[in-house]
PDB file of C-alpha atoms in Angstrom:
ATOM      1  CA  UNK A  98     -71.787   3.778   4.272  1.00 90.00           C
ATOM      2  CA  UNK A  99     -71.617   5.382   7.414  1.00 94.00           C
ATOM      3  CA  UNK A 100     -68.380   7.154   8.205  1.00 96.00           C
ATOM      4  CA  UNK A 101     -66.700   7.001  11.693  1.00 97.00           C
ATOM      5  CA  UNK A 102     -63.562   9.014  12.171  1.00 97.00           C
ATOM      6  CA  UNK A 103     -61.287  10.238  14.907  1.00 98.00           C
ATOM      7  CA  UNK A 104     -58.963  13.093  14.130  1.00 97.00           C
ATOM      8  CA  UNK A 105     -55.766  14.419  16.187  1.00 97.00           C
ATOM      9  CA  UNK A 106     -54.489  17.910  15.718  1.00 95.00           C
ATOM     10  CA  UNK A 107     -51.311  19.785  16.744  1.00 94.00           C
ATOM     11  CA  UNK A 108     -49.329  22.665  15.838  1.00 88.00           C
ATOM     12  CA  UNK A 109     -46.412  24.357  17.543  1.00 88.00           C
ATOM     13  CA  UNK A 110     -45.051  28.215  16.607  1.00 78.00           C
ATOM     14  CA  UNK A 111     -41.647  29.765  17.605  1.00 76.00           C
ATOM     15  CA  UNK A 112     -40.070  32.780  16.496  1.00 69.00           C
ATOM     16  CA  UNK A 113     -36.311  33.445  15.889  1.00 70.00           C
ATOM     17  CA  UNK A 114     -33.982  36.178  15.855  1.00 66.00           C
ATOM     18  CA  UNK A 115     -31.825  38.544  17.863  1.00 60.00           C
ATOM     19  CA  UNK A 116     -33.776  39.063  21.220  1.00 54.00           C
ATOM     20  CA  UNK A 117     -36.730  37.416  20.284  1.00 51.00           C
ATOM     21  CA  UNK A 118     -36.125  33.707  20.683  1.00 48.00           C
ATOM     22  CA  UNK A 119     -38.726  33.293  23.185  1.00 52.00           C
ATOM     23  CA  UNK A 120     -41.383  35.342  22.092  1.00 55.00           C
ATOM     24  CA  UNK A 121     -43.774  32.529  20.231  1.00 59.00           C
ATOM     25  CA  UNK A 122     -43.335  29.533  21.753  1.00 73.00           C
ATOM     26  CA  UNK A 123     -47.041  28.262  21.803  1.00 82.00           C
ATOM     27  CA  UNK A 124     -48.653  25.071  20.499  1.00 88.00           C
ATOM     28  CA  UNK A 125     -52.357  23.797  20.199  1.00 92.00           C
ATOM     29  CA  UNK A 126     -53.425  20.374  20.579  1.00 96.00           C
ATOM     30  CA  UNK A 127     -56.935  18.888  20.084  1.00 97.00           C
ATOM     31  CA  UNK A 128     -58.719  15.610  19.107  1.00 98.00           C
ATOM     32  CA  UNK A 129     -61.940  15.245  16.994  1.00 97.00           C
ATOM     33  CA  UNK A 130     -64.605  12.322  16.655  1.00 98.00           C
ATOM     34  CA  UNK A 131     -67.135  12.321  13.965  1.00 97.00           C
ATOM     35  CA  UNK A 132     -69.813   9.993  12.929  1.00 97.00           C
ATOM     36  CA  UNK A 133     -70.936  11.005   9.131  1.00 96.00           C
ATOM     37  CA  UNK A 134     -74.459   9.499   7.616  1.00 94.00           C
ATOM     38  CA  UNK A 135     -74.561   9.414   4.075  1.00 92.00           C
ATOM     39  CA  UNK A 136     -78.358  11.044   4.059  1.00 88.00           C
ATOM     40  CA  UNK A 137     -79.680  14.080   5.142  1.00 86.00           C
ATOM     41  CA  UNK A 138     -81.277  13.227   8.674  1.00 85.00           C
ATOM     42  CA  UNK A 139     -84.022  16.459   8.178  1.00 75.00           C
ATOM     43  CA  UNK A 140     -87.272  17.595   6.293  1.00 71.00           C
ATOM     44  CA  UNK A 141     -87.943  16.786   2.740  1.00 68.00           C
ATOM     45  CA  UNK A 142     -88.472  20.858   1.903  1.00 63.00           C
ATOM     46  CA  UNK A 143     -84.442  20.944   1.464  1.00 66.00           C
ATOM     47  CA  UNK A 144     -83.306  20.655  -2.119  1.00 66.00           C
ATOM     48  CA  UNK A 145     -80.715  18.455  -2.564  1.00 66.00           C
ATOM     49  CA  UNK A 146     -79.396  16.516  -5.668  1.00 66.00           C
ATOM     50  CA  UNK A 147     -79.775  12.551  -5.771  1.00 69.00           C
ATOM     51  CA  UNK A 148     -76.454  12.080  -8.051  1.00 72.00           C
ATOM     52  CA  UNK A 149     -74.495  13.463  -5.072  1.00 76.00           C
ATOM     53  CA  UNK A 150     -74.149  11.918  -2.003  1.00 82.00           C
ATOM     54  CA  UNK A 151     -75.770  14.188   0.914  1.00 88.00           C
ATOM     55  CA  UNK A 152     -74.454  14.020   4.567  1.00 92.00           C
ATOM     56  CA  UNK A 153     -75.567  14.376   8.250  1.00 94.00           C
ATOM     57  CA  UNK A 154     -72.328  14.486  10.612  1.00 96.00           C
ATOM     58  CA  UNK A 155     -72.171  14.819  14.569  1.00 97.00           C
ATOM     59  CA  UNK A 156     -68.872  15.987  16.077  1.00 97.00           C
ATOM     60  CA  UNK A 157     -67.290  15.930  19.192  1.00 97.00           C
ATOM     61  CA  UNK A 158     -63.905  18.181  19.735  1.00 97.00           C
ATOM     62  CA  UNK A 159     -61.556  19.101  22.469  1.00 97.00           C
ATOM     63  CA  UNK A 160     -58.910  21.305  21.980  1.00 96.00           C
ATOM     64  CA  UNK A 161     -55.929  23.190  24.217  1.00 95.00           C
ATOM     65  CA  UNK A 162     -54.538  26.280  23.131  1.00 90.00           C
ATOM     66  CA  UNK A 163     -51.258  27.580  25.443  1.00 90.00           C
ATOM     67  CA  UNK A 164     -49.712  30.895  24.978  1.00 84.00           C
ATOM     68  CA  UNK A 165     -46.865  31.184  26.668  1.00 79.00           C
ATOM     69  CA  UNK A 166     -46.320  33.831  29.731  1.00 78.00           C
ATOM     70  CA  UNK A 167     -49.909  34.326  29.296  1.00 85.00           C
ATOM     71  CA  UNK A 168     -52.614  31.758  29.420  1.00 89.00           C
ATOM     72  CA  UNK A 169     -54.155  28.328  28.660  1.00 91.00           C
ATOM     73  CA  UNK A 170     -57.583  27.689  27.309  1.00 92.00           C
ATOM     74  CA  UNK A 171     -59.740  24.571  26.744  1.00 95.00           C
ATOM     75  CA  UNK A 172     -62.119  24.585  24.175  1.00 94.00           C
ATOM     76  CA  UNK A 173     -65.412  21.954  23.820  1.00 95.00           C
ATOM     77  CA  UNK A 174     -67.243  21.708  20.923  1.00 95.00           C
ATOM     78  CA  UNK A 175     -70.445  19.251  20.231  1.00 96.00           C
ATOM     79  CA  UNK A 176     -72.490  20.079  16.871  1.00 96.00           C
ATOM     80  CA  UNK A 177     -74.448  18.419  14.059  1.00 94.00           C
ATOM     81  CA  UNK A 178     -74.885  19.592  10.276  1.00 95.00           C
ATOM     82  CA  UNK A 179     -76.047  18.854   7.006  1.00 94.00           C
ATOM     83  CA  UNK A 180     -74.055  18.987   3.548  1.00 93.00           C
ATOM     84  CA  UNK A 181     -75.675  18.887   0.636  1.00 91.00           C
ATOM     85  CA  UNK A 182     -75.583  19.905  -3.298  1.00 89.00           C
ATOM     86  CA  UNK A 183     -78.450  21.731  -4.531  1.00 87.00           C
ATOM     87  CA  UNK A 184     -77.114  21.974  -8.146  1.00 88.00           C
ATOM     88  CA  UNK A 185     -73.492  21.034 -10.403  1.00 89.00           C
ATOM     89  CA  UNK A 186     -71.868  24.189  -8.744  1.00 93.00           C
ATOM     90  CA  UNK A 187     -73.631  25.013  -5.496  1.00 94.00           C
ATOM     91  CA  UNK A 188     -73.164  23.488  -2.495  1.00 93.00           C
ATOM     92  CA  UNK A 189     -74.619  24.185   1.274  1.00 94.00           C
ATOM     93  CA  UNK A 190     -73.401  23.229   4.871  1.00 95.00           C
ATOM     94  CA  UNK A 191     -76.154  24.052   7.573  1.00 94.00           C
ATOM     95  CA  UNK A 192     -75.018  23.370  11.210  1.00 95.00           C
ATOM     96  CA  UNK A 193     -78.587  23.748  13.287  1.00 94.00           C
ATOM     97  CA  UNK A 194     -76.790  23.375  16.361  1.00 93.00           C
ATOM     98  CA  UNK A 195     -73.302  23.915  17.694  1.00 94.00           C
ATOM     99  CA  UNK A 196     -72.069  24.413  21.127  1.00 94.00           C
ATOM    100  CA  UNK A 197     -69.017  25.427  22.565  1.00 94.00           C
ATOM    101  CA  UNK A 198     -67.632  26.036  25.814  1.00 94.00           C
ATOM    102  CA  UNK A 199     -64.278  27.974  26.376  1.00 93.00           C
ATOM    103  CA  UNK A 200     -62.538  27.795  29.749  1.00 92.00           C
ATOM    104  CA  UNK A 201     -59.356  29.486  30.662  1.00 90.00           C
ATOM    105  CA  UNK A 202     -57.725  26.958  32.601  1.00 91.00           C
ATOM    106  CA  UNK A 203     -54.868  28.829  34.254  1.00 90.00           C
ATOM    107  CA  UNK A 204     -53.331  32.722  33.637  1.00 90.00           C
ATOM    108  CA  UNK A 205     -50.182  34.618  34.453  1.00 88.00           C
ATOM    109  CA  UNK A 206     -49.547  37.500  36.287  1.00 88.00           C
ATOM    110  CA  UNK A 207     -48.652  39.324  33.610  1.00 83.00           C
ATOM    111  CA  UNK A 208     -51.893  38.652  31.266  1.00 86.00           C
ATOM    112  CA  UNK A 209     -54.010  39.513  34.530  1.00 88.00           C
ATOM    113  CA  UNK A 210     -52.664  42.800  34.705  1.00 86.00           C
ATOM    114  CA  UNK A 211     -53.749  43.638  31.118  1.00 82.00           C
ATOM    115  CA  UNK A 212     -57.127  42.386  31.201  1.00 84.00           C
ATOM    116  CA  UNK A 213     -57.572  44.267  34.467  1.00 86.00           C
ATOM    117  CA  UNK A 214     -56.596  47.427  32.383  1.00 83.00           C
ATOM    118  CA  UNK A 215     -58.759  46.422  29.321  1.00 83.00           C
ATOM    119  CA  UNK A 216     -62.465  45.576  29.990  1.00 84.00           C
ATOM    120  CA  UNK A 217     -63.104  44.858  26.256  1.00 82.00           C
ATOM    121  CA  UNK A 218     -59.887  41.984  26.332  1.00 83.00           C
ATOM    122  CA  UNK A 219     -60.974  40.556  29.555  1.00 85.00           C
ATOM    123  CA  UNK A 220     -64.807  40.112  28.318  1.00 85.00           C
ATOM    124  CA  UNK A 221     -63.209  38.097  25.140  1.00 86.00           C
ATOM    125  CA  UNK A 222     -61.392  35.800  27.342  1.00 87.00           C
ATOM    126  CA  UNK A 223     -63.766  34.967  30.095  1.00 87.00           C
ATOM    127  CA  UNK A 224     -65.262  31.546  30.476  1.00 88.00           C
ATOM    128  CA  UNK A 225     -68.602  31.129  28.361  1.00 90.00           C
ATOM    129  CA  UNK A 226     -71.014  29.114  26.357  1.00 92.00           C
ATOM    130  CA  UNK A 227     -71.415  29.600  22.658  1.00 92.00           C
ATOM    131  CA  UNK A 228     -74.411  28.059  20.992  1.00 93.00           C
ATOM    132  CA  UNK A 229     -74.450  28.562  17.604  1.00 94.00           C
ATOM    133  CA  UNK A 230     -76.441  28.438  14.251  1.00 95.00           C
ATOM    134  CA  UNK A 231     -74.623  28.777  11.224  1.00 96.00           C
ATOM    135  CA  UNK A 232     -74.898  28.238   7.052  1.00 97.00           C
ATOM    136  CA  UNK A 233     -71.861  28.104   4.715  1.00 97.00           C
ATOM    137  CA  UNK A 234     -72.515  28.362   0.721  1.00 97.00           C
ATOM    138  CA  UNK A 235     -69.781  27.417  -1.603  1.00 97.00           C
ATOM    139  CA  UNK A 236     -69.867  28.419  -5.378  1.00 97.00           C
ATOM    140  CA  UNK A 237     -67.292  26.199  -7.014  1.00 97.00           C
ATOM    141  CA  UNK A 238     -66.999  26.292 -10.844  1.00 96.00           C
ATOM    142  CA  UNK A 239     -64.324  25.664 -13.586  1.00 94.00           C
ATOM    143  CA  UNK A 240     -65.778  28.039 -16.631  1.00 93.00           C
ATOM    144  CA  UNK A 241     -62.965  26.387 -18.726  1.00 92.00           C
ATOM    145  CA  UNK A 242     -59.542  24.491 -18.190  1.00 92.00           C
ATOM    146  CA  UNK A 243     -57.916  27.576 -17.654  1.00 95.00           C
ATOM    147  CA  UNK A 244     -60.317  29.496 -15.661  1.00 97.00           C
ATOM    148  CA  UNK A 245     -61.188  28.647 -11.897  1.00 97.00           C
ATOM    149  CA  UNK A 246     -64.006  30.399  -9.684  1.00 98.00           C
ATOM    150  CA  UNK A 247     -64.664  29.733  -5.762  1.00 98.00           C
ATOM    151  CA  UNK A 248     -67.018  31.673  -3.506  1.00 98.00           C
ATOM    152  CA  UNK A 249     -67.610  31.161  -0.224  1.00 98.00           C
ATOM    153  CA  UNK A 250     -69.732  32.593   2.349  1.00 98.00           C
ATOM    154  CA  UNK A 251     -70.636  31.658   6.246  1.00 98.00           C
ATOM    155  CA  UNK A 252     -73.191  33.296   8.320  1.00 97.00           C
ATOM    156  CA  UNK A 253     -73.254  32.648  12.111  1.00 96.00           C
ATOM    157  CA  UNK A 254     -75.587  33.887  14.822  1.00 95.00           C
ATOM    158  CA  UNK A 255     -74.460  32.903  18.496  1.00 93.00           C
ATOM    159  CA  UNK A 256     -77.270  32.897  21.788  1.00 89.00           C
ATOM    160  CA  UNK A 257     -80.207  34.227  19.962  1.00 88.00           C
ATOM    161  CA  UNK A 258     -82.476  31.417  20.799  1.00 87.00           C
ATOM    162  CA  UNK A 259     -81.510  30.708  24.036  1.00 85.00           C
ATOM    163  CA  UNK A 260     -81.874  34.630  24.706  1.00 86.00           C
ATOM    164  CA  UNK A 261     -85.493  34.681  23.314  1.00 87.00           C
ATOM    165  CA  UNK A 262     -86.290  31.770  25.653  1.00 87.00           C
ATOM    166  CA  UNK A 263     -85.105  33.353  28.717  1.00 85.00           C
ATOM    167  CA  UNK A 264     -86.635  36.542  27.872  1.00 83.00           C
ATOM    168  CA  UNK A 265     -90.229  34.240  27.322  1.00 85.00           C
ATOM    169  CA  UNK A 266     -89.831  33.276  30.390  1.00 86.00           C
ATOM    170  CA  UNK A 267     -89.203  36.672  32.213  1.00 81.00           C
ATOM    171  CA  UNK A 268     -85.234  36.171  32.945  1.00 81.00           C
ATOM    172  CA  UNK A 269     -83.746  39.403  33.122  1.00 79.00           C
ATOM    173  CA  UNK A 270     -80.162  40.858  33.455  1.00 77.00           C
ATOM    174  CA  UNK A 271     -77.183  38.574  31.968  1.00 80.00           C
ATOM    175  CA  UNK A 272     -78.872  35.370  30.642  1.00 83.00           C
ATOM    176  CA  UNK A 273     -76.590  32.149  32.012  1.00 83.00           C
ATOM    177  CA  UNK A 274     -76.784  28.650  30.888  1.00 80.00           C
ATOM    178  CA  UNK A 275     -75.559  25.934  33.651  1.00 80.00           C
ATOM    179  CA  UNK A 276     -74.310  29.099  35.963  1.00 81.00           C
ATOM    180  CA  UNK A 277     -71.979  29.999  32.995  1.00 85.00           C
ATOM    181  CA  UNK A 278     -72.811  33.213  30.742  1.00 87.00           C
ATOM    182  CA  UNK A 279     -73.345  32.352  26.963  1.00 89.00           C
ATOM    183  CA  UNK A 280     -72.147  35.020  24.164  1.00 90.00           C
ATOM    184  CA  UNK A 281     -74.527  36.749  21.947  1.00 92.00           C
ATOM    185  CA  UNK A 282     -73.413  37.964  18.485  1.00 94.00           C
ATOM    186  CA  UNK A 283     -73.486  37.673  14.957  1.00 96.00           C
ATOM    187  CA  UNK A 284     -70.742  37.076  12.297  1.00 97.00           C
ATOM    188  CA  UNK A 285     -70.059  36.679   8.515  1.00 97.00           C
ATOM    189  CA  UNK A 286     -67.489  36.114   6.302  1.00 98.00           C
ATOM    190  CA  UNK A 287     -67.054  35.806   2.450  1.00 98.00           C
ATOM    191  CA  UNK A 288     -64.020  34.670   0.385  1.00 98.00           C
ATOM    192  CA  UNK A 289     -63.852  34.953  -3.480  1.00 98.00           C
ATOM    193  CA  UNK A 290     -60.681  33.101  -5.399  1.00 98.00           C
ATOM    194  CA  UNK A 291     -60.590  33.497  -9.245  1.00 98.00           C
ATOM    195  CA  UNK A 292     -57.370  31.485 -10.578  1.00 97.00           C
ATOM    196  CA  UNK A 293     -56.418  31.823 -14.445  1.00 97.00           C
ATOM    197  CA  UNK A 294     -54.239  29.624 -16.089  1.00 96.00           C
ATOM    198  CA  UNK A 295     -51.381  31.677 -18.042  1.00 96.00           C
ATOM    199  CA  UNK A 296     -49.512  28.987 -19.729  1.00 93.00           C
ATOM    200  CA  UNK A 297     -48.807  24.998 -18.864  1.00 92.00           C
ATOM    201  CA  UNK A 298     -48.692  24.929 -14.971  1.00 93.00           C
ATOM    202  CA  UNK A 299     -48.348  28.492 -14.533  1.00 96.00           C
ATOM    203  CA  UNK A 300     -51.450  30.455 -12.764  1.00 97.00           C
ATOM    204  CA  UNK A 301     -52.240  33.818 -11.807  1.00 98.00           C
ATOM    205  CA  UNK A 302     -54.518  33.705  -8.355  1.00 97.00           C
ATOM    206  CA  UNK A 303     -56.304  36.512  -6.944  1.00 98.00           C
ATOM    207  CA  UNK A 304     -58.128  36.324  -3.658  1.00 97.00           C
ATOM    208  CA  UNK A 305     -60.318  38.765  -1.369  1.00 98.00           C
ATOM    209  CA  UNK A 306     -61.616  38.245   1.890  1.00 97.00           C
ATOM    210  CA  UNK A 307     -63.781  40.604   4.032  1.00 98.00           C
ATOM    211  CA  UNK A 308     -65.333  39.475   7.389  1.00 97.00           C
ATOM    212  CA  UNK A 309     -67.383  41.081  10.337  1.00 97.00           C
ATOM    213  CA  UNK A 310     -68.465  40.185  14.002  1.00 96.00           C
ATOM    214  CA  UNK A 311     -70.699  42.349  15.917  1.00 95.00           C
ATOM    215  CA  UNK A 312     -71.759  41.240  19.671  1.00 92.00           C
ATOM    216  CA  UNK A 313     -75.154  42.627  21.233  1.00 90.00           C
ATOM    217  CA  UNK A 314     -77.590  41.524  24.028  1.00 86.00           C
ATOM    218  CA  UNK A 315     -75.928  38.949  26.116  1.00 85.00           C
ATOM    219  CA  UNK A 316     -72.525  39.437  24.586  1.00 83.00           C
ATOM    220  CA  UNK A 317     -70.594  42.707  25.428  1.00 85.00           C
ATOM    221  CA  UNK A 318     -67.456  41.839  23.030  1.00 89.00           C
ATOM    222  CA  UNK A 319     -67.001  38.865  20.491  1.00 91.00           C
ATOM    223  CA  UNK A 320     -65.059  35.865  21.955  1.00 90.00           C
ATOM    224  CA  UNK A 321     -61.819  35.482  21.472  1.00 87.00           C
ATOM    225  CA  UNK A 322     -62.136  32.297  19.134  1.00 86.00           C
ATOM    226  CA  UNK A 323     -64.345  34.062  17.028  1.00 91.00           C
ATOM    227  CA  UNK A 324     -62.532  37.348  16.347  1.00 92.00           C
ATOM    228  CA  UNK A 325     -60.436  37.807  13.330  1.00 93.00           C
ATOM    229  CA  UNK A 326     -56.966  38.007  13.334  1.00 90.00           C
ATOM    230  CA  UNK A 327     -54.418  38.793  10.324  1.00 91.00           C
ATOM    231  CA  UNK A 328     -50.534  37.607   9.675  1.00 88.00           C
ATOM    232  CA  UNK A 329     -49.739  34.207   9.104  1.00 83.00           C
ATOM    233  CA  UNK A 330     -48.872  31.625   6.714  1.00 83.00           C
ATOM    234  CA  UNK A 331     -52.671  31.922   5.380  1.00 85.00           C
ATOM    235  CA  UNK A 332     -53.148  35.723   5.720  1.00 91.00           C
ATOM    236  CA  UNK A 333     -50.708  38.513   5.241  1.00 92.00           C
ATOM    237  CA  UNK A 334     -47.680  36.229   4.984  1.00 90.00           C
ATOM    238  CA  UNK A 335     -44.866  39.129   5.851  1.00 90.00           C
ATOM    239  CA  UNK A 336     -46.187  39.071   9.105  1.00 87.00           C
ATOM    240  CA  UNK A 337     -46.110  36.505  12.003  1.00 80.00           C
ATOM    241  CA  UNK A 338     -49.710  35.565  13.286  1.00 78.00           C
ATOM    242  CA  UNK A 339     -51.693  37.814  15.461  1.00 79.00           C
ATOM    243  CA  UNK A 340     -49.297  40.476  14.518  1.00 81.00           C
ATOM    244  CA  UNK A 341     -50.997  43.064  12.740  1.00 88.00           C
ATOM    245  CA  UNK A 342     -53.875  45.773  13.947  1.00 85.00           C
ATOM    246  CA  UNK A 343     -56.156  46.343  14.858  1.00 92.00           C
ATOM    247  CA  UNK A 344     -56.259  49.290  12.634  1.00 92.00           C
ATOM    248  CA  UNK A 345     -53.067  51.209  13.311  1.00 91.00           C
ATOM    249  CA  UNK A 346     -52.922  50.304  16.759  1.00 89.00           C
ATOM    250  CA  UNK A 347     -49.434  49.220  18.014  1.00 84.00           C
ATOM    251  CA  UNK A 348     -48.609  47.537  21.317  1.00 76.00           C
ATOM    252  CA  UNK A 349     -46.428  49.345  23.993  1.00 72.00           C
ATOM    253  CA  UNK A 350     -42.656  48.892  23.064  1.00 70.00           C
ATOM    254  CA  UNK A 351     -42.418  47.586  27.163  1.00 65.00           C
ATOM    255  CA  UNK A 352     -45.327  44.977  26.650  1.00 60.00           C
ATOM    256  CA  UNK A 353     -43.890  41.759  25.646  1.00 55.00           C
ATOM    257  CA  UNK A 354     -45.697  38.900  23.798  1.00 50.00           C
ATOM    258  CA  UNK A 355     -49.006  41.115  23.130  1.00 53.00           C
ATOM    259  CA  UNK A 356     -50.038  39.215  20.173  1.00 50.00           C
ATOM    260  CA  UNK A 357     -52.858  37.960  21.810  1.00 59.00           C
ATOM    261  CA  UNK A 358     -54.882  41.039  21.690  1.00 59.00           C
ATOM    262  CA  UNK A 359     -54.098  41.740  17.939  1.00 83.00           C
ATOM    263  CA  UNK A 360     -57.304  40.521  17.082  1.00 88.00           C
ATOM    264  CA  UNK A 361     -60.620  42.884  15.880  1.00 92.00           C
ATOM    265  CA  UNK A 362     -63.809  42.369  14.783  1.00 95.00           C
ATOM    266  CA  UNK A 363     -63.665  43.202  10.795  1.00 97.00           C
ATOM    267  CA  UNK A 364     -61.293  41.916   8.307  1.00 97.00           C
ATOM    268  CA  UNK A 365     -60.301  42.608   5.158  1.00 97.00           C
ATOM    269  CA  UNK A 366     -57.509  40.768   2.486  1.00 97.00           C
ATOM    270  CA  UNK A 367     -56.209  40.842  -0.638  1.00 97.00           C
ATOM    271  CA  UNK A 368     -53.836  38.708  -2.478  1.00 96.00           C
ATOM    272  CA  UNK A 369     -52.480  37.963  -5.636  1.00 97.00           C
ATOM    273  CA  UNK A 370     -49.851  35.258  -6.504  1.00 97.00           C
ATOM    274  CA  UNK A 371     -48.207  33.876  -9.803  1.00 98.00           C
ATOM    275  CA  UNK A 372     -47.607  29.988  -9.053  1.00 96.00           C
ATOM    276  CA  UNK A 373     -45.108  28.307 -10.963  1.00 97.00           C
ATOM    277  CA  UNK A 374     -43.471  24.919 -11.434  1.00 96.00           C
ATOM    278  CA  UNK A 375     -39.694  24.146 -10.078  1.00 95.00           C
ATOM    279  CA  UNK A 376     -38.881  20.557 -10.027  1.00 94.00           C
ATOM    280  CA  UNK A 377     -41.120  17.651  -9.933  1.00 91.00           C
ATOM    281  CA  UNK A 378     -44.139  18.122  -7.445  1.00 92.00           C
ATOM    282  CA  UNK A 379     -41.975  21.090  -6.189  1.00 96.00           C
ATOM    283  CA  UNK A 380     -43.530  24.730  -6.906  1.00 95.00           C
ATOM    284  CA  UNK A 381     -42.937  28.219  -6.466  1.00 96.00           C
ATOM    285  CA  UNK A 382     -45.316  31.349  -5.814  1.00 96.00           C
ATOM    286  CA  UNK A 383     -44.391  35.282  -6.148  1.00 97.00           C
ATOM    287  CA  UNK A 384     -46.937  37.165  -4.345  1.00 96.00           C
ATOM    288  CA  UNK A 385     -48.382  40.433  -2.896  1.00 97.00           C
ATOM    289  CA  UNK A 386     -50.880  40.392   0.404  1.00 97.00           C
ATOM    290  CA  UNK A 387     -52.538  43.352   1.381  1.00 97.00           C
ATOM    291  CA  UNK A 388     -55.049  43.579   4.405  1.00 96.00           C
ATOM    292  CA  UNK A 389     -55.458  44.253   8.179  1.00 96.00           C
ATOM    293  CA  UNK A 390     -58.365  43.908  10.671  1.00 95.00           C
ATOM    294  CA  UNK A 391     -60.105  46.506  12.742  1.00 96.00           C
ATOM    295  CA  UNK A 392     -62.700  47.075  15.730  1.00 94.00           C
ATOM    296  CA  UNK A 393     -66.456  47.961  15.032  1.00 94.00           C
ATOM    297  CA  UNK A 394     -66.551  49.086  18.354  1.00 90.00           C
ATOM    298  CA  UNK A 395     -64.206  51.832  19.746  1.00 89.00           C
ATOM    299  CA  UNK A 396     -61.791  50.827  22.539  1.00 87.00           C
ATOM    300  CA  UNK A 397     -59.941  53.802  24.113  1.00 87.00           C
ATOM    301  CA  UNK A 398     -57.215  51.634  25.225  1.00 83.00           C
ATOM    302  CA  UNK A 399     -56.336  50.450  21.546  1.00 86.00           C
ATOM    303  CA  UNK A 400     -56.175  53.827  19.764  1.00 90.00           C
ATOM    304  CA  UNK A 401     -56.540  53.987  16.115  1.00 91.00           C
ATOM    305  CA  UNK A 402     -57.926  50.025  16.399  1.00 91.00           C
ATOM    306  CA  UNK A 403     -61.171  51.464  15.100  1.00 94.00           C
ATOM    307  CA  UNK A 404     -62.684  51.223  11.609  1.00 94.00           C
ATOM    308  CA  UNK A 405     -62.974  54.469   9.684  1.00 94.00           C
ATOM    309  CA  UNK A 406     -63.173  55.340   5.880  1.00 93.00           C
ATOM    310  CA  UNK A 407     -60.987  58.254   6.265  1.00 93.00           C
ATOM    311  CA  UNK A 408     -57.710  56.021   7.633  1.00 93.00           C
ATOM    312  CA  UNK A 409     -58.931  52.964   5.667  1.00 94.00           C
ATOM    313  CA  UNK A 410     -56.141  53.048   3.492  1.00 94.00           C
ATOM    314  CA  UNK A 411     -53.450  54.249   5.361  1.00 94.00           C
ATOM    315  CA  UNK A 412     -54.218  51.350   7.902  1.00 95.00           C
ATOM    316  CA  UNK A 413     -53.693  48.411   5.286  1.00 96.00           C
ATOM    317  CA  UNK A 414     -50.567  46.449   5.454  1.00 95.00           C
ATOM    318  CA  UNK A 415     -48.732  45.126   2.379  1.00 96.00           C
ATOM    319  CA  UNK A 416     -46.202  42.281   2.048  1.00 95.00           C
ATOM    320  CA  UNK A 417     -44.332  40.724  -0.448  1.00 95.00           C
ATOM    321  CA  UNK A 418     -42.190  37.206  -0.757  1.00 94.00           C
TER     322      UNK A 418
END
């Protein structure tokens, strides 16, 4: 049967420590409404398994992100997608259309002064439409009870169809949608996870992830919401979220709460951890993480942030716990 769902999300981040108690008091709240139909409302040439349910999904999402001392941003998404399996181990998600609108609701004097000084950051935060098409492939296989493998790859493009239509109509200069510029970029991200059971419920889990994004044409910079960041509970865990990179760049010591611009257009992460049971459902892990983010375009105001083969290894951040 069809499924109608409404999801509320929220998170709050803060940081404690001497002289840092007010550094990281930010929050994000959102609501998502979705309708899932248990069949593909698509042409029959898409290969699919009849043993599994195949879904067509429609979604509406609204999200507010607040960064203290700097800005409050609203984001609206409208999308529809197809989920299907082509084999026992392979699943696919195709999103033929997703339209995102980002808008800065308000900013502070400190934020405005930084964006005026760095045009690249200003362009990534500007209000804009992001019309996207994306495809995700997942290969998930258990070779036996002791060896598991998962591979996920996502490819995205934004703005190319709209840019082609505008060009065919003879529109020159910056193209706009409803009087607002739209972004144009390509983005790819791949991740592999291999898990091996050592004995009992003790596992050795290894993960590697690589991503890249590039803006061109109607988009001079990749939107802030689509850039990569490192640090945090799902990344390099010894560092707070968005506190790494890009590259060897470090914000000036007199610039407080500068985490919002520590993003990049290339990402590499490597994680290895030993997972073990403690008592009942409580488990623990000993881990080592490595990685960072970099810029594919040189930014003179963020020296050391550009991806270079000669400095790649020196730029890798390590953390354990």
